[in-house]
Tab-separated table of C-alpha atoms in Angstrom:
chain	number	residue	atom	x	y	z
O	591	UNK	CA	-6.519	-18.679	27.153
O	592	UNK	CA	-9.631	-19.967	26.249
O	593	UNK	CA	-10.626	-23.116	27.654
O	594	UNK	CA	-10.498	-25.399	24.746
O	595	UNK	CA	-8.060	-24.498	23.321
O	596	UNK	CA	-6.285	-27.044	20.909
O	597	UNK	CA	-8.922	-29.333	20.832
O	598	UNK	CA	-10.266	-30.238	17.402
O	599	UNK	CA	-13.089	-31.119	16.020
O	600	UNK	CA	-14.653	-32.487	12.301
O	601	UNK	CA	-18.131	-31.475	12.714
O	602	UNK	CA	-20.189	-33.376	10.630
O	603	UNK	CA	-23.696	-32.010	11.779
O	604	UNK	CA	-26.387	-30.233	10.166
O	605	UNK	CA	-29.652	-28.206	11.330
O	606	UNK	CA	-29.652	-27.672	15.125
O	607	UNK	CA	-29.288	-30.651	17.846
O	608	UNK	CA	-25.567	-31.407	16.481
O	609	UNK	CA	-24.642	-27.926	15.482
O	610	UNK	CA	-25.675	-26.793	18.676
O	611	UNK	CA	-23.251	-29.390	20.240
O	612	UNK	CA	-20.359	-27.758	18.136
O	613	UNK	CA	-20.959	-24.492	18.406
O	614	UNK	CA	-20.441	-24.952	22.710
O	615	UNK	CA	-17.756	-26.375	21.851
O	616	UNK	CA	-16.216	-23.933	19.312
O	617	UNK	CA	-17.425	-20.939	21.670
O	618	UNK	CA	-15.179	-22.671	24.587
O	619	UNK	CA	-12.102	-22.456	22.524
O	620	UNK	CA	-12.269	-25.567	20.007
O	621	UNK	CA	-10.888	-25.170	16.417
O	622	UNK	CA	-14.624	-26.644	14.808
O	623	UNK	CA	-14.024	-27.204	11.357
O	624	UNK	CA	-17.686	-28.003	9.846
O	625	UNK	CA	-17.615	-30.184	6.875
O	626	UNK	CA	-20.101	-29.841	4.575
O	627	UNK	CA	-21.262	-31.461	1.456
O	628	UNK	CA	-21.288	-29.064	-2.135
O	629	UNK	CA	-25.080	-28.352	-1.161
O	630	UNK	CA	-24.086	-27.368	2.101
O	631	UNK	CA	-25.717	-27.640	5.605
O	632	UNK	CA	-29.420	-27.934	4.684
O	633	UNK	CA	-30.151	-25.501	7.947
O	634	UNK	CA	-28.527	-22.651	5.475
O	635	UNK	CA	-31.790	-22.939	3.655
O	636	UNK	CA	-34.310	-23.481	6.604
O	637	UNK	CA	-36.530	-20.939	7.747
O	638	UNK	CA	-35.145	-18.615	4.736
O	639	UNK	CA	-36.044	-14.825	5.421
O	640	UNK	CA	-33.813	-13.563	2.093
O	641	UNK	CA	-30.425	-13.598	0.559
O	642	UNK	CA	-27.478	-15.670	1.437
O	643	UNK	CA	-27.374	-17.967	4.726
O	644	UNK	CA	-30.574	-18.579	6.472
O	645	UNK	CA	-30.705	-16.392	10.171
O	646	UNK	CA	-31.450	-19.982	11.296
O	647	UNK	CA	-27.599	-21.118	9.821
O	648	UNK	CA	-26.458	-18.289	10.905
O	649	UNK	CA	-27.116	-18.519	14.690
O	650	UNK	CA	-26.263	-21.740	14.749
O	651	UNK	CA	-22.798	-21.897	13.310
O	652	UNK	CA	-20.837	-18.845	14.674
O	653	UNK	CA	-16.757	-19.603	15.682
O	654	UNK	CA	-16.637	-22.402	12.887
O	655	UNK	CA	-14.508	-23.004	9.597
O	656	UNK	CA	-16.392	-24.409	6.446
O	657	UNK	CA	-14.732	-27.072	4.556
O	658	UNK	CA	-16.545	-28.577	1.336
O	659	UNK	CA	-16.199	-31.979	0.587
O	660	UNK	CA	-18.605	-34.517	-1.033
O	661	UNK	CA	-18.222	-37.456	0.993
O	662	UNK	CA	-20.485	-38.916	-2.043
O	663	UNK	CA	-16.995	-39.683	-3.471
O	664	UNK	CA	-14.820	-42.152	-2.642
O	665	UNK	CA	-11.861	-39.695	-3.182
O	666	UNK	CA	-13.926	-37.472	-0.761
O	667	UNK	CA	-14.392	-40.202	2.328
O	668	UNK	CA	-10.651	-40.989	1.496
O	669	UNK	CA	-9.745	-37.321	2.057
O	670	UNK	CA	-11.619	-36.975	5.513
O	671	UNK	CA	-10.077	-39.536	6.703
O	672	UNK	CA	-7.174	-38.727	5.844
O	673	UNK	CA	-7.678	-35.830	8.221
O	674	UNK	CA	-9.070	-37.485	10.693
O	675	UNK	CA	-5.538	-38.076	12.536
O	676	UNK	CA	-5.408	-34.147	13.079
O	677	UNK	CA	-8.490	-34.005	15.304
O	678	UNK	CA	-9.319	-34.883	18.481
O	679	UNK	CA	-13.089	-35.099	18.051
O	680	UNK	CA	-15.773	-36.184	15.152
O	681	UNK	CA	-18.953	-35.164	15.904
O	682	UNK	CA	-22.240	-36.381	13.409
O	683	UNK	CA	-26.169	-36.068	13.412
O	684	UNK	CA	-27.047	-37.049	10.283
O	685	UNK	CA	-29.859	-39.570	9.633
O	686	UNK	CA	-30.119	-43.616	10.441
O	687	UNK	CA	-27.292	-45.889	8.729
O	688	UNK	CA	-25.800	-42.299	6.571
O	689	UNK	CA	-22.503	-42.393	7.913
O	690	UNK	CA	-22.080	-45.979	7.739
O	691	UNK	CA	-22.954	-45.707	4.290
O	692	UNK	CA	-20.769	-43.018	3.738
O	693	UNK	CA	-18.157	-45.397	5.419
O	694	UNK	CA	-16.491	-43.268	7.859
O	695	UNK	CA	-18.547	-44.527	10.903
O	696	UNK	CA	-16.533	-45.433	14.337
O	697	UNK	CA	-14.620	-48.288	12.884
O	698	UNK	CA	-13.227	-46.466	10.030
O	699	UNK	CA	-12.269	-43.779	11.973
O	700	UNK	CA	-10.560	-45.780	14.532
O	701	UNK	CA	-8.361	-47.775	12.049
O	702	UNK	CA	-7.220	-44.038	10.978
O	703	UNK	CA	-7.330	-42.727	14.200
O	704	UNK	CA	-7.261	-44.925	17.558
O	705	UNK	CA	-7.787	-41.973	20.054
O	706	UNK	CA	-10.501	-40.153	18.267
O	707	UNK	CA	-13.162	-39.235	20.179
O	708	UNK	CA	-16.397	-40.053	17.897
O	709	UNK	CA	-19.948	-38.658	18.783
O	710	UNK	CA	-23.349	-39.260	17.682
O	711	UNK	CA	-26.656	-37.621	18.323
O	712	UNK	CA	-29.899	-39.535	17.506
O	713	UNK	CA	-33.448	-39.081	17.534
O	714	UNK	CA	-33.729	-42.287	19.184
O	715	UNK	CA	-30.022	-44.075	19.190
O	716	UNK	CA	-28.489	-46.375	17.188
O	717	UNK	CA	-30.035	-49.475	18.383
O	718	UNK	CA	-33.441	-50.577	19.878
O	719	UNK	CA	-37.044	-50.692	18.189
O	720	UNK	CA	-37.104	-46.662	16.944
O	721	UNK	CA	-33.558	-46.821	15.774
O	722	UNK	CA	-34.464	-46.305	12.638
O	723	UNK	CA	-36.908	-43.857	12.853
O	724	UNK	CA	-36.184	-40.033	12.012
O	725	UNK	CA	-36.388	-37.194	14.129
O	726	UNK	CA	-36.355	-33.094	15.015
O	727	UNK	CA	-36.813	-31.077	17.891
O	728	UNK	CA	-40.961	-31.137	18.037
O	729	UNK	CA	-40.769	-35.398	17.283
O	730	UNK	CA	-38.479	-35.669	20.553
O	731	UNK	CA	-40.347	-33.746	22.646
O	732	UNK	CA	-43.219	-35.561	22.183
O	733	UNK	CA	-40.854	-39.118	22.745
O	734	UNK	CA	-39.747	-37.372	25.625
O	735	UNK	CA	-42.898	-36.787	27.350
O	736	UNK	CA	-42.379	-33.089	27.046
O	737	UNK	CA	-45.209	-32.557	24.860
O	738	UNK	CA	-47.780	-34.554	27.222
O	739	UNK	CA	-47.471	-31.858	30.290
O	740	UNK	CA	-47.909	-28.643	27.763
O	741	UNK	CA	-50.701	-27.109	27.108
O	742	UNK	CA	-53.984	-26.828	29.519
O	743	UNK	CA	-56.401	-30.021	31.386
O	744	UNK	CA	-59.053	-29.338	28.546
O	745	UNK	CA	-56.960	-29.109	25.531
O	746	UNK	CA	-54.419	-31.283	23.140
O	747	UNK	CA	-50.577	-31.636	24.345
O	748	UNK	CA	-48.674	-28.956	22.677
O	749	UNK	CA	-45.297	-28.280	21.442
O	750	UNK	CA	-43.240	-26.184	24.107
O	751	UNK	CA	-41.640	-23.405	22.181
O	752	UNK	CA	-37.626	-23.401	23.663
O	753	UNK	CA	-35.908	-26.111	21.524
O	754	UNK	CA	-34.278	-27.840	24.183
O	755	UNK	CA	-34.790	-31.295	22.800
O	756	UNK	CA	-32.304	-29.947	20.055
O	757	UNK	CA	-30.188	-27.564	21.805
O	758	UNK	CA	-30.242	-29.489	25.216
O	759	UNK	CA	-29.215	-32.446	23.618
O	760	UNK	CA	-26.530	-30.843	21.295
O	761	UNK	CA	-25.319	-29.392	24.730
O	762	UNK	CA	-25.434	-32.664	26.686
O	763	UNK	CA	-23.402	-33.930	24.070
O	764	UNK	CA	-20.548	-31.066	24.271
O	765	UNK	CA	-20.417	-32.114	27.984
O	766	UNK	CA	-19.534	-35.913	27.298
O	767	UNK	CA	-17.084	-34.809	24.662
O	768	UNK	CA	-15.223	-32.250	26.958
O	769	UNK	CA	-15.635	-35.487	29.884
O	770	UNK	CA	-14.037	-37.729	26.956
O	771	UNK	CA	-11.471	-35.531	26.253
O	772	UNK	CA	-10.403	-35.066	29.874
O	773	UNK	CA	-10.294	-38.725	29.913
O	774	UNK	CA	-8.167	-39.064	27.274
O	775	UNK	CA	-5.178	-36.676	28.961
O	776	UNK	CA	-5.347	-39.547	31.118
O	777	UNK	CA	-5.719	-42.539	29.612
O	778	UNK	CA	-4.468	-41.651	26.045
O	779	UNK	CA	-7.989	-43.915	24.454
O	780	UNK	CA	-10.789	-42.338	22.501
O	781	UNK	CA	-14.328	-43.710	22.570
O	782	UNK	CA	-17.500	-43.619	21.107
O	783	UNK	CA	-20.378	-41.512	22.638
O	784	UNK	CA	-23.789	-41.280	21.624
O	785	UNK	CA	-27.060	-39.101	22.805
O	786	UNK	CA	-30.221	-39.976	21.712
O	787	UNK	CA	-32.351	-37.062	22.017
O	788	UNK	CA	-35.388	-38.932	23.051
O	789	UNK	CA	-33.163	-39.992	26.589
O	790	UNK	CA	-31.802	-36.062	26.752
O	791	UNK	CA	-35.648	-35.098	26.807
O	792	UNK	CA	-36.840	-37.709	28.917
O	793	UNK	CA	-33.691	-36.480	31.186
O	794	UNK	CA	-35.029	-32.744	31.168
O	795	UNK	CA	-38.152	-34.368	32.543
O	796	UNK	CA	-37.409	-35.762	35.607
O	797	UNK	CA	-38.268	-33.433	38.354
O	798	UNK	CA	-41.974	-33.137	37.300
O	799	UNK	CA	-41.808	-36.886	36.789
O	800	UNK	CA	-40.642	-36.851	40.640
O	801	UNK	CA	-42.655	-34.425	41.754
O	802	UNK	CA	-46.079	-34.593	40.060
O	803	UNK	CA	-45.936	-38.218	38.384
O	804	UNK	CA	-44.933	-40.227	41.587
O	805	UNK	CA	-41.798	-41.361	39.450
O	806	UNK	CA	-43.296	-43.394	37.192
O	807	UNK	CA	-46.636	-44.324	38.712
O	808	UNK	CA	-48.960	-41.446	37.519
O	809	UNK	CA	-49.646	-39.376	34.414
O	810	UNK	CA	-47.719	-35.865	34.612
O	811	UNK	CA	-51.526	-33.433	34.117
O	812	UNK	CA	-51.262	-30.361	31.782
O	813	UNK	CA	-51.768	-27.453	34.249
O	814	UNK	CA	-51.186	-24.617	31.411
O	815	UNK	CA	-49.240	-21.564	33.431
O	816	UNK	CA	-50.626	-22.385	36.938
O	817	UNK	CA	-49.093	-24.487	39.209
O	818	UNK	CA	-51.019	-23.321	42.316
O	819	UNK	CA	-53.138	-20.068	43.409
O	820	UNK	CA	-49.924	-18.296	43.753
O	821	UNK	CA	-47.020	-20.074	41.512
O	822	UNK	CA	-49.141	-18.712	37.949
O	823	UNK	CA	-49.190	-16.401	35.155
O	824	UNK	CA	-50.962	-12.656	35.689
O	825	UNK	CA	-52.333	-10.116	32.976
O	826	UNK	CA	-50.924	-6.702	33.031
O	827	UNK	CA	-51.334	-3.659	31.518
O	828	UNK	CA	-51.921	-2.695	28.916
O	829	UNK	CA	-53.506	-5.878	27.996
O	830	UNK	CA	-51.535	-7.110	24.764
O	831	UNK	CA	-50.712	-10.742	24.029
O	832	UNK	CA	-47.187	-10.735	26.173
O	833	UNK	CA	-48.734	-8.134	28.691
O	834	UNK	CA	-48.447	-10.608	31.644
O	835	UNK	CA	-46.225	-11.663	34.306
O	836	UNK	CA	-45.373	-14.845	35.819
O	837	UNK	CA	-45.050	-14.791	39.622
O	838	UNK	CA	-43.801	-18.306	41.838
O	839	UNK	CA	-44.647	-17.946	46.011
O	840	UNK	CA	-43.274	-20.948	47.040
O	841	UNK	CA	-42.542	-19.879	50.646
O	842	UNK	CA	-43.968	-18.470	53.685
O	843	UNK	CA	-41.753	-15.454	53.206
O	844	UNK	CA	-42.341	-15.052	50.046
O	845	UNK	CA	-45.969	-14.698	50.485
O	846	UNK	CA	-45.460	-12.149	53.562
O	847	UNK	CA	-43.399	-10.246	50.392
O	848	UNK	CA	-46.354	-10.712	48.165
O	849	UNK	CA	-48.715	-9.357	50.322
O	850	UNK	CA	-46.309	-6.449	51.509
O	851	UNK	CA	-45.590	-5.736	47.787
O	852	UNK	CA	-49.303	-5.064	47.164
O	853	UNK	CA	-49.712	-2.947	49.951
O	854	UNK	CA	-52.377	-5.685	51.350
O	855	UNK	CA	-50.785	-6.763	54.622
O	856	UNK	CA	-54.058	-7.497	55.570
O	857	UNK	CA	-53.745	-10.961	53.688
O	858	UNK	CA	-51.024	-12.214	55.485
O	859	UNK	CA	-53.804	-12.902	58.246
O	860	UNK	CA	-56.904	-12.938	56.641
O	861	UNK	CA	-57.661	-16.618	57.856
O	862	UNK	CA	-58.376	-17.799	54.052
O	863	UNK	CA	-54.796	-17.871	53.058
O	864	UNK	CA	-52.925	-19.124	56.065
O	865	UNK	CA	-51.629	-21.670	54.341
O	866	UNK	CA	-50.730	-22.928	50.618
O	867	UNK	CA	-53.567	-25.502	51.347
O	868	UNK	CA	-56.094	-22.406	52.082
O	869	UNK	CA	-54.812	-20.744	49.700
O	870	UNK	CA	-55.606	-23.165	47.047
O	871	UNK	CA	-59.041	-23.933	48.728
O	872	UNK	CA	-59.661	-20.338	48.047
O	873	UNK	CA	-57.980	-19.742	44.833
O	874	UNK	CA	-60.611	-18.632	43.109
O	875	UNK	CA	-61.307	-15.388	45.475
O	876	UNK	CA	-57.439	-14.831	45.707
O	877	UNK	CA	-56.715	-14.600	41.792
O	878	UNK	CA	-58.794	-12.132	41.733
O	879	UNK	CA	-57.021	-10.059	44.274
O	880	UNK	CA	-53.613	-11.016	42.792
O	881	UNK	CA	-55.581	-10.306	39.144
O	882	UNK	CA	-56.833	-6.747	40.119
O	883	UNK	CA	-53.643	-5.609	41.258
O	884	UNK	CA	-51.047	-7.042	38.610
O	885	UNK	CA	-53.900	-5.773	35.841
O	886	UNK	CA	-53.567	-2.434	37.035
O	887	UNK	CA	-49.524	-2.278	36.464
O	888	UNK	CA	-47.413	-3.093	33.381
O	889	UNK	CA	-45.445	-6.053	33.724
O	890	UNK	CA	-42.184	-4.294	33.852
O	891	UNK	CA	-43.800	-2.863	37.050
O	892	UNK	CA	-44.907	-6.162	38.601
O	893	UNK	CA	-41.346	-7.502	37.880
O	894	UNK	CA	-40.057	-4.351	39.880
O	895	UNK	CA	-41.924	-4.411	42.319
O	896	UNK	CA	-42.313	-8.042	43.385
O	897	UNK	CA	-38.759	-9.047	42.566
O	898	UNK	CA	-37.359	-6.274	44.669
O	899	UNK	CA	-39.416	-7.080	47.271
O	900	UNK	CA	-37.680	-10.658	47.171
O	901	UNK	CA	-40.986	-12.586	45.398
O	902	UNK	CA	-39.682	-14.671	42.600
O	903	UNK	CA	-41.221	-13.030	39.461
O	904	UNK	CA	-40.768	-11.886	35.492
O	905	UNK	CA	-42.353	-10.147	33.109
O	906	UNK	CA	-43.209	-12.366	29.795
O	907	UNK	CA	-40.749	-11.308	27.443
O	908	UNK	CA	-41.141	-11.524	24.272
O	909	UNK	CA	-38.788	-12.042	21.199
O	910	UNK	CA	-38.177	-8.865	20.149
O	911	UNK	CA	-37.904	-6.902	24.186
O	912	UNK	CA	-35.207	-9.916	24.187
O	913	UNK	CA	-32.684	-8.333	22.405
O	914	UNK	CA	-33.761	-4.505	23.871
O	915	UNK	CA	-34.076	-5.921	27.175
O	916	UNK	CA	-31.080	-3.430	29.595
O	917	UNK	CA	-30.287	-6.440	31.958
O	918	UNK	CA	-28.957	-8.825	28.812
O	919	UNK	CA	-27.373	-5.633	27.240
O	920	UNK	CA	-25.770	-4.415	30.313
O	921	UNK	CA	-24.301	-8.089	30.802
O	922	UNK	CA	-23.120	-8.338	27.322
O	923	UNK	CA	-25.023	-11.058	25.938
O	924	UNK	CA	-26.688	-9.812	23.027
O	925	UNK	CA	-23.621	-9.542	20.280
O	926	UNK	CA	-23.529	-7.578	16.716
O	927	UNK	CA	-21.414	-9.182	14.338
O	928	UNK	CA	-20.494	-8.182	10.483
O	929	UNK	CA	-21.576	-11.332	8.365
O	930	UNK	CA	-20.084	-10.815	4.655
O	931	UNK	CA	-23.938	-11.057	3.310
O	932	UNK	CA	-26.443	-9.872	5.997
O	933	UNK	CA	-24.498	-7.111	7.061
O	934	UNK	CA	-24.780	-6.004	10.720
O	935	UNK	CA	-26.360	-8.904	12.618
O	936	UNK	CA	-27.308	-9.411	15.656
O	937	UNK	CA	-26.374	-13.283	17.839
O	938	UNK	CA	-28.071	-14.316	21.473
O	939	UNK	CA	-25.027	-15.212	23.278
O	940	UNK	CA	-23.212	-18.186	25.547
O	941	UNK	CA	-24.365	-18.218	28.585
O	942	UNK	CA	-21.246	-19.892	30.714
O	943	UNK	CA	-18.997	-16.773	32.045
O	944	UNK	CA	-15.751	-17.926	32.772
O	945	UNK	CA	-13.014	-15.829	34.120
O	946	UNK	CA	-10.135	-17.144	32.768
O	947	UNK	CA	-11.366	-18.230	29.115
O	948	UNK	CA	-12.345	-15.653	26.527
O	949	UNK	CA	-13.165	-16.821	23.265
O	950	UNK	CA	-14.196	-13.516	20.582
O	951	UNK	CA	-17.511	-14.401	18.870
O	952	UNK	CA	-17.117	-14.691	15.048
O	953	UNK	CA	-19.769	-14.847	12.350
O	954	UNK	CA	-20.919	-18.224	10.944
O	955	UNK	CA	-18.780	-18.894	7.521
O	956	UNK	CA	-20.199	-18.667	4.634
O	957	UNK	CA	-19.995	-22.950	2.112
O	958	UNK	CA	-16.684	-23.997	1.985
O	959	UNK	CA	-14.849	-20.284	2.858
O	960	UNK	CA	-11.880	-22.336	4.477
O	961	UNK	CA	-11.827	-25.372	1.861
O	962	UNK	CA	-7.913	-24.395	1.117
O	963	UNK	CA	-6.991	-22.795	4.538
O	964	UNK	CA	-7.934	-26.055	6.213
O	965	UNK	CA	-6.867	-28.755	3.930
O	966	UNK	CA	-3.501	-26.268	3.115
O	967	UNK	CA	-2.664	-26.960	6.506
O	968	UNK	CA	-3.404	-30.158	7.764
O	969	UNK	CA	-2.918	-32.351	4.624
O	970	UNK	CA	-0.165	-29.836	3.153
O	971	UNK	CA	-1.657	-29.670	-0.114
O	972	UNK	CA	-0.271	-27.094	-2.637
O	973	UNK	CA	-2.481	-24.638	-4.912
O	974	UNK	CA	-2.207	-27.395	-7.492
O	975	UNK	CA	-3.518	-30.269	-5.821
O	976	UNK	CA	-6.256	-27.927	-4.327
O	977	UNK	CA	-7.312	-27.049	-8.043
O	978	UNK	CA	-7.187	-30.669	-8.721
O	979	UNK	CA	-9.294	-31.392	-6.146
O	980	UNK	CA	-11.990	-28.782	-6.950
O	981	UNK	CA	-11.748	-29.291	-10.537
O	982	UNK	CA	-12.692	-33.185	-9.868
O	983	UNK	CA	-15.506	-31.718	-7.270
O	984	UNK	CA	-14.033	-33.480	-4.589
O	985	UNK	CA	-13.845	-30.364	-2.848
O	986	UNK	CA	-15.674	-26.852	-3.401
C-alpha cells in the first residue's frame, strides 16, 4: 500500500520548486491532480529540445493527472472550488498577489473547505520587504547565500549547478504537508503553510555557516573544490573535463587508508604530515604526491581503490555516465517509461526506499488528458455538461 495513499491534492504549481513538491508527494502514493490553465504549465515549453512536452515538463511531472481549467473565468475559479471539498491538499507557486487575484487564495478555500490543507512556495514569502519580488532557482541561491561560497578566492560567486533552491524547497514543502496531514488525523483542522525558498536555502546553509562563518560573525570564503590538502578534487586519467576525482580524509584512519591505498606507507610517518595541521603547512609538496598518483589512474580506479580501502572518495560523474553508471542501475533508480510523444524515455528516480510502500512510476500527462476523468468523478458531471464546459472554454 503505498504510503499516501488517499490523500489528495490540487496542484496548482508550475516550473520546478512547486512541481517538485507534488511530484514527492504523488510518488509517495498521493492522487496529484495538476491543474493547469488552456496554455498549460509554462515548464512544458522551457528548455524545449523538440516536439511535444519539454524533457524539463516531463521530469518534473511524472504520477500526476492534468486537468484544464482557465481560472481566468469566473465559471472556472467557481469550478475549482467547487472541487476543492474532494481534496485534502492545495498546493500553489505561482507569482506575488496571482492567486489572490484569481480569488481562490486561503480564505476562499477555507469557506469551501475548512480542513484543507493550503501550501505556498515563495521566492521570498508572502510578507516582509522582498515579498513582492519574483524569483527562480539561480535568484534564491544567491538570497540564500549559496551563491557567495561557490566558485574560487580569486573569482566572482557562481551559481552551484544542483537546483536545490527549487527542488529542496519543493521537497521541504512535501514534508510540512505530509506533517499537516498527520496533524489533521488528529485534530480534524487544516492550515496554511508556506516556504519561502530564500529561508529553505538559507536552511541548506547552515553547517558551513557553523562551521566556517562562526554562525553569523564571519564571511563564509569561496574555497573552489578544496577544503584542505587532503578533503579536494584530483585530475585523473585520461585528462578530460570530468576526468577527476574528489577524495575527503577527514580522519586519522582515513589517512593511514590513503597512504596504504597508494602503496606509500612511508607517509604515514614522514614527519611533514603527522597531522592535518602539517599537512596543510605542507600542502603544497603533498598535492603533488596525491596529484602524481591519482593522474596516473582513471577516476573509476581512484574511486576503487580508495573507497575500498575505506577513504571517502568518487569519481566526478558526469550527466551522461549518470544514467550508465552500474551502481544506480543495479539499484533501480534510473526508470524507462513510454510517454505518448517522446517515445521511450528515460526518468532519474525517488530516492526514499520504503519497504512497505510501492508506488509504479508513470509518465507525466500530456494538457488536460484527465479534464473529464477527473471532473466525471468528483463533480459527477455528464458528457453533456463536460461539452458545455469545453465549448464555453471553461475547461480544455
Amino acid at each position: 500500500m503505498p504510503a499516501l495513499e488517499g490523500m489528495r491534492v490540487l496542484d496548482m504549481t508550475q516550473y520546478e520548486a512547486g512541481t517538485s513538491c507534488t511530484q514527492a508527494l504523488a510518488w509517495l502514493g498521493a492522487d496529484v491532480v495538476k491543474v493547469e490553465p488552456p496554455s498549460g504549465d509554462p515548464g512544458r515549453a522551457a528548455v524545449h529540445l523538440g516536439c511535444g512536452d519539454s524533457p524539463y515538463f516531463v521530469t518534473l511531472n511524472s504520477n500526476k493527472r492534468s486537468v484544464v481549467i482557465d481560472l481566468a473565468k469566473p465559471e472556472g475559479r467557481d469550478l475549482l472550488l467547487s472541487m476543492a471539498p474532494r481534496y485534502d491538499v492545495f498546493v500553489e507557486n505561482y507569482g506575488p498577489g496571482r492567486v489572490e487575484k484569481l480569488g481562490i487564495d486561503y480564505a476562499a478555500m477555507r469557506a469551501v473547505h475548512p480542513g484543507i490543507i493550503y501550501a505556498r512556495l515563495k521566492g521570498f514569502g508572502t510578507w516582509g520587504p522582498y515579498s513582492g519580488y519574483k524569483c527562480y532557482d539561480p535568484i534564491a541561491q544567491a538570497a540564500g547565500g549559496a551563491s557567495s561560497v561557490n566558485g574560487y578566492p580569486d573569482g566572482p560567486p557562481t551559481m552551484p549547478g544542483s537546483m536545490s533552491a527549487d527542488s529542496g524547497t519543493g521537497l521541504t514543502l512535501a514534508l510540512a504537508i505530509t506533517a499537516a496531514y498527520a496533524q489533521r488525523q488528529r485534530s480534524g483542522t487544516g492550515q496554511e503553510i508556506e516556504v519561502s525558498m530564500q529561508e529553505a536555502v538559507t536552511w541548506f546553509m547552515r553547517t558551513r555557516i557553523a562551521t566556517h562563518g562562526d554562525q553569523g560573525k564571519t564571511v563564509v570564503p569561496r574555497v573552489g573544490s578544496r577544503f584542505s590538502a587532503t578533503t579536494a578534487m584530483f585530475p585523473c586519467a585520461p585528462g578530460g573535463p570530468n576526468d577527476w576525482a574528489h577524495m575527503m580524509v577527514v580522519t586519522s584512519k582515513h589517512w593511514d587508508a590513503l597512504c596504504t591505498a597508494m602503496d606509500q606507507p612511508e607517509l604515514v610517518v614522514d614527519p611533514r604530515f603527522e597531522t592535518d595541521a602539517l599537512r596543510e603547512e605542507n600542502s603544497e609538496a603533498l598535492t603533488g604526491i596525491i596529484t602524481a598518483w591519482t593522474s596516473a589512474r582513471t577516476k573509476w580506479e581512484v574511486m576503487e581503490t580508495l573507497g575500498g580501502a575505506g577513504v571517502p572518495c568518487s569519481a566526478v560523474l558526469d550527466t551522461v555516465e549518470l544514467f550508465h553508471n552500474e551502481h544506480l542501475r543495479e539499484r533501480g533508480f534510473i526508470h524507462t517509461l513510454d510517454h505518448p510523444v517522446h517515445g521511450e524515455i528515460q526518468l532519474l528516480g525517488w530516492a526514499p526506499r520504503m519497504s512497505e510502500s510501492r508506488v509504479e512510476l508513470r509518465a507525466a500527462p500530456l494538457l488536460g488528458a484527465h479534464s473529464d476523468e477527473v471532473l466525471a468523478a468528483d463533480l459527477g458531471l455528464d458528457e453533456a455538461g463536460l461539452a458545455a464546459l469545453r465549448e464555453s472554454g471553461v475547461v480544455g
